[in-house]
Every structure is written in structure tokens, then in C-alpha cells.
PDB file of N, CA and C in Angstrom:
ATOM      1  N   MET H   1      -5.178   4.831  -2.945  1.00  0.00           N
ATOM      2  CA  MET H   1      -5.795   4.786  -1.744  1.00  0.00           C
ATOM      3  C   MET H   1      -6.050   6.239  -1.170  1.00  0.00           C
ATOM      4  N   ASP H   2      -6.518   7.059  -1.898  1.00  0.00           N
ATOM      5  CA  ASP H   2      -6.680   8.445  -1.536  1.00  0.00           C
ATOM      6  C   ASP H   2      -8.125   8.736  -0.808  1.00  0.00           C
ATOM      7  N   LYS H   3      -8.753   7.631  -0.931  1.00  0.00           N
ATOM      8  CA  LYS H   3     -10.336   7.606  -0.173  1.00  0.00           C
ATOM      9  C   LYS H   3     -10.074   7.623   1.270  1.00  0.00           C
ATOM     10  N   PRO H   4     -10.858   8.478   1.738  1.00  0.00           N
ATOM     11  CA  PRO H   4     -10.778   8.600   3.377  1.00  0.00           C
ATOM     12  C   PRO H   4     -11.113   7.424   4.137  1.00  0.00           C
ATOM     13  N   GLU H   5     -12.216   6.647   3.661  1.00  0.00           N
ATOM     14  CA  GLU H   5     -12.541   5.378   4.382  1.00  0.00           C
ATOM     15  C   GLU H   5     -11.334   4.423   4.374  1.00  0.00           C
ATOM     16  N   PHE H   6     -10.581   4.336   3.196  1.00  0.00           N
ATOM     17  CA  PHE H   6      -9.369   3.504   3.088  1.00  0.00           C
ATOM     18  C   PHE H   6      -8.484   3.885   3.999  1.00  0.00           C
ATOM     19  N   ILE H   7      -8.232   5.254   4.192  1.00  0.00           N
ATOM     20  CA  ILE H   7      -7.196   5.724   5.015  1.00  0.00           C
ATOM     21  C   ILE H   7      -7.389   5.525   6.374  1.00  0.00           C
ATOM     22  N   LEU H   8      -8.738   5.611   6.973  1.00  0.00           N
ATOM     23  CA  LEU H   8      -9.285   5.333   8.178  1.00  0.00           C
ATOM     24  C   LEU H   8      -9.042   4.055   8.540  1.00  0.00           C
ATOM     25  N   ALA H   9      -9.324   2.926   7.500  1.00  0.00           N
ATOM     26  CA  ALA H   9      -9.340   1.666   7.773  1.00  0.00           C
ATOM     27  C   ALA H   9      -7.806   1.308   7.914  1.00  0.00           C
ATOM     28  N   ALA H  10      -6.835   1.787   7.270  1.00  0.00           N
ATOM     29  CA  ALA H  10      -5.488   1.549   7.368  1.00  0.00           C
ATOM     30  C   ALA H  10      -4.948   2.009   8.716  1.00  0.00           C
ATOM     31  N   LYS H  11      -5.398   3.167   9.166  1.00  0.00           N
ATOM     32  CA  LYS H  11      -5.003   3.558  10.368  1.00  0.00           C
ATOM     33  C   LYS H  11      -5.632   2.780  11.541  1.00  0.00           C
ATOM     34  N   ALA H  12      -6.707   2.258  11.303  1.00  0.00           N
ATOM     35  CA  ALA H  12      -7.360   1.331  12.471  1.00  0.00           C
ATOM     36  C   ALA H  12      -6.560   0.134  12.542  1.00  0.00           C
ATOM     37  N   MET H  13      -5.864  -0.503  11.469  1.00  0.00           N
ATOM     38  CA  MET H  13      -5.252  -1.583  11.418  1.00  0.00           C
ATOM     39  C   MET H  13      -3.841  -1.272  12.037  1.00  0.00           C
ATOM     40  N   GLU H  14      -3.333  -0.319  11.647  1.00  0.00           N
ATOM     41  CA  GLU H  14      -2.002   0.162  12.280  1.00  0.00           C
ATOM     42  C   GLU H  14      -1.974   0.383  13.935  1.00  0.00           C
ATOM     43  N   THR H  15      -3.047   0.859  14.356  1.00  0.00           N
ATOM     44  CA  THR H  15      -3.482   1.094  15.581  1.00  0.00           C
ATOM     45  C   THR H  15      -3.691  -0.304  16.431  1.00  0.00           C
ATOM     46  N   LEU H  16      -4.351  -1.443  15.777  1.00  0.00           N
ATOM     47  CA  LEU H  16      -4.693  -2.566  16.315  1.00  0.00           C
ATOM     48  C   LEU H  16      -3.348  -3.467  16.467  1.00  0.00           C
ATOM     49  N   GLU H  17      -2.465  -3.195  15.323  1.00  0.00           N
ATOM     50  CA  GLU H  17      -1.207  -3.872  15.358  1.00  0.00           C
ATOM     51  C   GLU H  17      -0.222  -3.365  16.513  1.00  0.00           C
ATOM     52  N   MET H  18      -0.262  -2.184  16.750  1.00  0.00           N
ATOM     53  CA  MET H  18       0.610  -1.480  17.799  1.00  0.00           C
ATOM     54  C   MET H  18       0.177  -2.063  18.981  1.00  0.00           C
ATOM     55  N   TYR H  19      -1.197  -1.905  19.227  1.00  0.00           N
ATOM     56  CA  TYR H  19      -1.717  -2.433  20.638  1.00  0.00           C
ATOM     57  C   TYR H  19      -1.466  -3.925  20.771  1.00  0.00           C
ATOM     58  N   GLN H  20      -1.747  -4.776  19.754  1.00  0.00           N
ATOM     59  CA  GLN H  20      -1.259  -5.959  19.866  1.00  0.00           C
ATOM     60  C   GLN H  20       0.177  -6.427  20.163  1.00  0.00           C
ATOM     61  N   THR H  21       1.014  -5.704  19.597  1.00  0.00           N
ATOM     62  CA  THR H  21       2.410  -5.606  19.870  1.00  0.00           C
ATOM     63  C   THR H  21       2.768  -5.576  21.368  1.00  0.00           C
ATOM     64  N   PHE H  22       1.992  -4.575  22.075  1.00  0.00           N
ATOM     65  CA  PHE H  22       2.274  -4.310  23.510  1.00  0.00           C
ATOM     66  C   PHE H  22       1.402  -5.110  24.426  1.00  0.00           C
ATOM     67  N   TYR H  23       0.224  -5.433  24.114  1.00  0.00           N
ATOM     68  CA  TYR H  23      -0.762  -6.382  24.862  1.00  0.00           C
ATOM     69  C   TYR H  23      -1.048  -7.673  24.648  1.00  0.00           C
ATOM     70  N   GLY H  24      -0.649  -8.048  23.343  1.00  0.00           N
ATOM     71  CA  GLY H  24      -1.075  -9.562  23.068  1.00  0.00           C
ATOM     72  C   GLY H  24      -2.559  -9.567  22.650  1.00  0.00           C
ATOM     73  N   HIS H  25      -3.034 -10.570  23.186  1.00  0.00           N
ATOM     74  CA  HIS H  25      -4.586 -10.672  23.223  1.00  0.00           C
ATOM     75  C   HIS H  25      -5.180 -10.597  24.662  1.00  0.00           C
ATOM     76  N   SER H  26      -4.527  -9.923  25.458  1.00  0.00           N
ATOM     77  CA  SER H  26      -5.015  -9.592  26.784  1.00  0.00           C
ATOM     78  C   SER H  26      -6.158  -8.624  26.932  1.00  0.00           C
ATOM     79  N   PRO H  27      -6.922  -8.533  28.109  1.00  0.00           N
ATOM     80  CA  PRO H  27      -7.947  -7.588  28.110  1.00  0.00           C
ATOM     81  C   PRO H  27      -7.905  -6.297  27.849  1.00  0.00           C
ATOM     82  N   GLU H  28      -6.499  -5.798  28.015  1.00  0.00           N
ATOM     83  CA  GLU H  28      -6.248  -4.487  27.550  1.00  0.00           C
ATOM     84  C   GLU H  28      -6.313  -4.363  26.049  1.00  0.00           C
ATOM     85  N   TYR H  29      -5.805  -5.276  25.364  1.00  0.00           N
ATOM     86  CA  TYR H  29      -6.064  -5.340  23.847  1.00  0.00           C
ATOM     87  C   TYR H  29      -7.452  -5.487  23.376  1.00  0.00           C
ATOM     88  N   GLN H  30      -8.138  -6.220  24.021  1.00  0.00           N
ATOM     89  CA  GLN H  30      -9.598  -6.337  23.605  1.00  0.00           C
ATOM     90  C   GLN H  30     -10.369  -4.785  23.978  1.00  0.00           C
ATOM     91  N   ALA H  31     -10.079  -4.252  24.993  1.00  0.00           N
ATOM     92  CA  ALA H  31     -10.618  -2.742  25.294  1.00  0.00           C
ATOM     93  C   ALA H  31     -10.375  -1.955  24.229  1.00  0.00           C
ATOM     94  N   HIS H  32      -8.905  -2.034  23.672  1.00  0.00           N
ATOM     95  CA  HIS H  32      -8.600  -1.036  22.566  1.00  0.00           C
ATOM     96  C   HIS H  32      -9.235  -1.422  21.460  1.00  0.00           C
ATOM     97  N   GLN H  33      -9.515  -2.688  20.996  1.00  0.00           N
ATOM     98  CA  GLN H  33     -10.040  -3.143  19.941  1.00  0.00           C
ATOM     99  C   GLN H  33     -11.350  -2.707  19.908  1.00  0.00           C
ATOM    100  N   GLN H  34     -12.263  -2.728  20.962  1.00  0.00           N
ATOM    101  CA  GLN H  34     -13.523  -2.334  20.980  1.00  0.00           C
ATOM    102  C   GLN H  34     -13.771  -0.958  20.716  1.00  0.00           C
ATOM    103  N   GLU H  35     -12.768  -0.126  21.084  1.00  0.00           N
ATOM    104  CA  GLU H  35     -12.797   1.205  20.870  1.00  0.00           C
ATOM    105  C   GLU H  35     -12.520   1.654  19.490  1.00  0.00           C
ATOM    106  N   VAL H  36     -11.609   1.062  18.753  1.00  0.00           N
ATOM    107  CA  VAL H  36     -11.460   1.002  17.511  1.00  0.00           C
ATOM    108  C   VAL H  36     -12.601   0.719  16.699  1.00  0.00           C
ATOM    109  N   LEU H  37     -13.294  -0.466  16.903  1.00  0.00           N
ATOM    110  CA  LEU H  37     -14.538  -1.031  16.276  1.00  0.00           C
ATOM    111  C   LEU H  37     -15.645   0.145  16.627  1.00  0.00           C
ATOM    112  N   LYS H  38     -15.780   0.771  17.588  1.00  0.00           N
ATOM    113  CA  LYS H  38     -16.604   1.611  17.941  1.00  0.00           C
ATOM    114  C   LYS H  38     -16.387   2.922  17.112  1.00  0.00           C
ATOM    115  N   LEU H  39     -15.297   3.570  16.848  1.00  0.00           N
ATOM    116  CA  LEU H  39     -14.898   4.567  16.287  1.00  0.00           C
ATOM    117  C   LEU H  39     -15.336   4.289  14.590  1.00  0.00           C
ATOM    118  N   LEU H  40     -15.067   3.174  14.247  1.00  0.00           N
ATOM    119  CA  LEU H  40     -15.285   2.693  12.795  1.00  0.00           C
ATOM    120  C   LEU H  40     -16.582   2.767  12.592  1.00  0.00           C
ATOM    121  N   ARG H  41     -17.481   2.195  13.399  1.00  0.00           N
ATOM    122  CA  ARG H  41     -18.914   2.071  13.160  1.00  0.00           C
ATOM    123  C   ARG H  41     -19.457   3.235  13.527  1.00  0.00           C
ATOM    124  N   HIS H  42     -19.062   4.216  14.148  1.00  0.00           N
ATOM    125  CA  HIS H  42     -19.651   5.546  14.409  1.00  0.00           C
ATOM    126  C   HIS H  42     -19.481   6.386  13.245  1.00  0.00           C
ATOM    127  N   LYS H  43     -18.174   6.257  12.644  1.00  0.00           N
ATOM    128  CA  LYS H  43     -18.077   6.987  11.296  1.00  0.00           C
ATOM    129  C   LYS H  43     -18.935   6.368  10.259  1.00  0.00           C
ATOM    130  N   GLY H  44     -19.034   5.115  10.170  1.00  0.00           N
ATOM    131  CA  GLY H  44     -19.930   4.593   9.030  1.00  0.00           C
ATOM    132  C   GLY H  44     -21.269   4.820   9.126  1.00  0.00           C
ATOM    133  N   ALA H  45     -21.722   4.816  10.323  1.00  0.00           N
ATOM    134  CA  ALA H  45     -22.841   5.364  10.627  1.00  0.00           C
ATOM    135  C   ALA H  45     -23.338   6.910  10.356  1.00  0.00           C
ATOM    136  N   SER H  46     -22.260   7.658  10.452  1.00  0.00           N
ATOM    137  CA  SER H  46     -22.539   9.249  10.218  1.00  0.00           C
ATOM    138  C   SER H  46     -22.562   9.422   8.818  1.00  0.00           C
ATOM    139  N   LEU H  47     -21.960   8.403   7.942  1.00  0.00           N
ATOM    140  CA  LEU H  47     -21.842   8.603   6.729  1.00  0.00           C
ATOM    141  C   LEU H  47     -23.142   8.019   5.763  1.00  0.00           C
ATOM    142  N   LEU H  48     -23.876   7.159   6.385  1.00  0.00           N
ATOM    143  CA  LEU H  48     -24.925   6.470   5.877  1.00  0.00           C
ATOM    144  C   LEU H  48     -25.985   7.497   5.069  1.00  0.00           C
ATOM    145  N   VAL H  49     -26.192   8.677   5.706  1.00  0.00           N
ATOM    146  CA  VAL H  49     -27.102   9.661   5.070  1.00  0.00           C
ATOM    147  C   VAL H  49     -26.529  10.144   3.835  1.00  0.00           C
ATOM    148  N   THR H  50     -25.275  10.411   3.646  1.00  0.00           N
ATOM    149  CA  THR H  50     -24.721  10.826   2.370  1.00  0.00           C
ATOM    150  C   THR H  50     -23.782  10.213   1.425  1.00  0.00           C
ATOM    151  N   GLU H  51     -23.138   9.226   1.988  1.00  0.00           N
ATOM    152  CA  GLU H  51     -22.110   8.428   1.379  1.00  0.00           C
ATOM    153  C   GLU H  51     -22.183   6.930   1.687  1.00  0.00           C
ATOM    154  N   HIS H  52     -23.105   6.238   0.862  1.00  0.00           N
ATOM    155  CA  HIS H  52     -23.353   4.752   1.201  1.00  0.00           C
ATOM    156  C   HIS H  52     -22.401   3.913   0.939  1.00  0.00           C
ATOM    157  N   GLY H  53     -21.624   4.169  -0.058  1.00  0.00           N
ATOM    158  CA  GLY H  53     -20.476   3.235  -0.235  1.00  0.00           C
ATOM    159  C   GLY H  53     -19.279   3.097   0.790  1.00  0.00           C
ATOM    160  N   PRO H  54     -18.831   4.337   1.124  1.00  0.00           N
ATOM    161  CA  PRO H  54     -17.831   4.480   2.081  1.00  0.00           C
ATOM    162  C   PRO H  54     -18.445   4.188   3.475  1.00  0.00           C
ATOM    163  N   ALA H  55     -19.816   4.332   3.854  1.00  0.00           N
ATOM    164  CA  ALA H  55     -20.310   4.066   5.057  1.00  0.00           C
ATOM    165  C   ALA H  55     -20.455   2.522   5.032  1.00  0.00           C
ATOM    166  N   LYS H  56     -20.978   1.823   4.166  1.00  0.00           N
ATOM    167  CA  LYS H  56     -20.917   0.317   4.163  1.00  0.00           C
ATOM    168  C   LYS H  56     -19.588  -0.311   4.080  1.00  0.00           C
ATOM    169  N   PHE H  57     -18.522   0.385   3.599  1.00  0.00           N
ATOM    170  CA  PHE H  57     -17.261  -0.253   3.650  1.00  0.00           C
ATOM    171  C   PHE H  57     -16.723  -0.258   5.142  1.00  0.00           C
ATOM    172  N   LEU H  58     -16.812   0.918   5.771  1.00  0.00           N
ATOM    173  CA  LEU H  58     -16.442   1.130   7.230  1.00  0.00           C
ATOM    174  C   LEU H  58     -17.129   0.029   7.985  1.00  0.00           C
ATOM    175  N   LEU H  59     -18.459  -0.026   8.084  1.00  0.00           N
ATOM    176  CA  LEU H  59     -19.124  -0.933   8.728  1.00  0.00           C
ATOM    177  C   LEU H  59     -18.861  -2.333   8.587  1.00  0.00           C
ATOM    178  N   ALA H  60     -18.669  -2.804   7.268  1.00  0.00           N
ATOM    179  CA  ALA H  60     -18.283  -4.009   7.052  1.00  0.00           C
ATOM    180  C   ALA H  60     -16.827  -4.364   7.456  1.00  0.00           C
ATOM    181  N   PHE H  61     -15.993  -3.398   7.496  1.00  0.00           N
ATOM    182  CA  PHE H  61     -14.529  -3.496   7.742  1.00  0.00           C
ATOM    183  C   PHE H  61     -14.710  -3.820   9.336  1.00  0.00           C
ATOM    184  N   ALA H  62     -15.526  -2.885  10.232  1.00  0.00           N
ATOM    185  CA  ALA H  62     -15.517  -3.186  11.476  1.00  0.00           C
ATOM    186  C   ALA H  62     -15.988  -4.558  11.805  1.00  0.00           C
ATOM    187  N   ASP H  63     -17.020  -5.095  11.176  1.00  0.00           N
ATOM    188  CA  ASP H  63     -17.494  -6.370  11.391  1.00  0.00           C
ATOM    189  C   ASP H  63     -16.420  -7.566  11.196  1.00  0.00           C
ATOM    190  N   ALA H  64     -15.697  -7.197   9.917  1.00  0.00           N
ATOM    191  CA  ALA H  64     -14.665  -8.139   9.595  1.00  0.00           C
ATOM    192  C   ALA H  64     -13.605  -8.378  10.703  1.00  0.00           C
ATOM    193  N   LEU H  65     -13.079  -7.043  11.238  1.00  0.00           N
ATOM    194  CA  LEU H  65     -12.227  -6.876  12.277  1.00  0.00           C
ATOM    195  C   LEU H  65     -12.658  -7.911  13.397  1.00  0.00           C
ATOM    196  N   GLU H  66     -13.885  -7.509  13.909  1.00  0.00           N
ATOM    197  CA  GLU H  66     -14.410  -8.172  15.078  1.00  0.00           C
ATOM    198  C   GLU H  66     -14.517  -9.706  14.631  1.00  0.00           C
ATOM    199  N   THR H  67     -15.028 -10.101  13.440  1.00  0.00           N
ATOM    200  CA  THR H  67     -14.951 -11.491  13.377  1.00  0.00           C
ATOM    201  C   THR H  67     -13.748 -12.309  13.254  1.00  0.00           C
ATOM    202  N   ALA H  68     -12.694 -11.661  12.949  1.00  0.00           N
ATOM    203  CA  ALA H  68     -11.396 -12.101  12.666  1.00  0.00           C
ATOM    204  C   ALA H  68     -10.863 -12.628  14.089  1.00  0.00           C
ATOM    205  N   SER H  69     -11.321 -11.835  15.047  1.00  0.00           N
ATOM    206  CA  SER H  69     -10.861 -12.173  16.570  1.00  0.00           C
ATOM    207  C   SER H  69     -11.679 -13.270  17.104  1.00  0.00           C
ATOM    208  N   LEU H  70     -12.829 -13.768  16.686  1.00  0.00           N
ATOM    209  CA  LEU H  70     -13.645 -14.618  17.310  1.00  0.00           C
ATOM    210  C   LEU H  70     -13.192 -16.288  16.995  1.00  0.00           C
ATOM    211  N   PRO H  71     -13.394 -17.053  17.891  1.00  0.00           N
ATOM    212  CA  PRO H  71     -13.019 -18.221  17.751  1.00  0.00           C
ATOM    213  C   PRO H  71     -13.812 -19.160  16.690  1.00  0.00           C
ATOM    214  N   GLY H  72     -13.403 -20.272  16.298  1.00  0.00           N
ATOM    215  CA  GLY H  72     -14.100 -21.117  15.164  1.00  0.00           C
ATOM    216  C   GLY H  72     -13.958 -20.530  13.945  1.00  0.00           C
ATOM    217  N   GLU H  73     -14.590 -21.569  13.135  1.00  0.00           N
ATOM    218  CA  GLU H  73     -14.359 -21.409  11.717  1.00  0.00           C
ATOM    219  C   GLU H  73     -15.381 -20.161  11.190  1.00  0.00           C
ATOM    220  N   TYR H  74     -14.837 -19.576  10.203  1.00  0.00           N
ATOM    221  CA  TYR H  74     -15.447 -18.496   9.491  1.00  0.00           C
ATOM    222  C   TYR H  74     -16.501 -19.052   8.485  1.00  0.00           C
ATOM    223  N   VAL H  75     -17.673 -18.396   8.525  1.00  0.00           N
ATOM    224  CA  VAL H  75     -18.811 -18.823   7.655  1.00  0.00           C
ATOM    225  C   VAL H  75     -19.042 -17.639   6.790  1.00  0.00           C
ATOM    226  N   PRO H  76     -18.753 -17.800   5.598  1.00  0.00           N
ATOM    227  CA  PRO H  76     -18.919 -16.778   4.492  1.00  0.00           C
ATOM    228  C   PRO H  76     -20.274 -16.163   4.619  1.00  0.00           C
ATOM    229  N   LEU H  77     -20.634 -14.903   4.175  1.00  0.00           N
ATOM    230  CA  LEU H  77     -21.954 -14.391   4.293  1.00  0.00           C
ATOM    231  C   LEU H  77     -22.926 -15.046   3.426  1.00  0.00           C
ATOM    232  N   ALA H  78     -22.598 -15.493   2.331  1.00  0.00           N
ATOM    233  CA  ALA H  78     -23.336 -16.251   1.323  1.00  0.00           C
ATOM    234  C   ALA H  78     -23.922 -17.603   1.925  1.00  0.00           C
ATOM    235  N   ARG H  79     -22.957 -18.204   2.740  1.00  0.00           N
ATOM    236  CA  ARG H  79     -23.322 -19.593   3.340  1.00  0.00           C
ATOM    237  C   ARG H  79     -24.458 -19.303   4.613  1.00  0.00           C
ATOM    238  N   ARG H  80     -24.067 -18.096   5.181  1.00  0.00           N
ATOM    239  CA  ARG H  80     -24.961 -17.839   6.536  1.00  0.00           C
ATOM    240  C   ARG H  80     -26.238 -17.525   5.933  1.00  0.00           C
ATOM    241  N   GLN H  81     -26.411 -16.893   4.791  1.00  0.00           N
ATOM    242  CA  GLN H  81     -27.818 -16.497   4.367  1.00  0.00           C
ATOM    243  C   GLN H  81     -28.516 -17.628   3.781  1.00  0.00           C
ATOM    244  N   ASN H  82     -27.950 -18.708   3.318  1.00  0.00           N
ATOM    245  CA  ASN H  82     -28.491 -20.041   2.850  1.00  0.00           C
ATOM    246  C   ASN H  82     -28.961 -20.864   3.945  1.00  0.00           C
ATOM    247  N   ILE H  83     -28.169 -20.740   5.060  1.00  0.00           N
ATOM    248  CA  ILE H  83     -28.644 -21.369   6.419  1.00  0.00           C
ATOM    249  C   ILE H  83     -29.852 -21.205   6.968  1.00  0.00           C
ATOM    250  N   SER H  84     -30.190 -19.995   6.946  1.00  0.00           N
ATOM    251  CA  SER H  84     -31.366 -19.485   7.505  1.00  0.00           C
ATOM    252  C   SER H  84     -32.657 -20.027   6.996  1.00  0.00           C
TER     253      SER H  84
END
């Protein structure tokens, strides 16, 4: 796990777990979660020009974190594409 994008993802998870310990799923936690997602997406977008793999990983990871907090059933990407 020496890759910088994996280290950043792990730190993001640690941060969110810490916030969740203190705030639960309150509005304060939601605000912190949005900041973490914003940071991941910003870093991912900045890598798109030079490092496509790490960029796509960070952007997908941010999407997964956001999706995990949404209510309802998860619909896999493959099924979502077939529904359209």
C-alpha cells in the first residue's frame, strides 16, 4: 500500500471514522464528510492530466463513500448502465 492514492483513501476513512465516533450521523458529520469528499475529488481531478489510474481511483472512492451514506438499495454500476 505504498501508492499515494491508497494512503490518501486510508487517511480519508480514518478521518471519517473519527468524525463518526464524535458526531454520529449528525449534520456536523455530514459537513465533515462533504469536506473529505471534496478533498478526494479535487485531488483526483488534479491527477487526471498526468495519472489516470490514481485519478480514477480517487474519484471512484469518493463516489463510493458518498453512495454508502445514501438510503436505499445499492444498484451496481453494470445494472445502472443496462437500465438506461
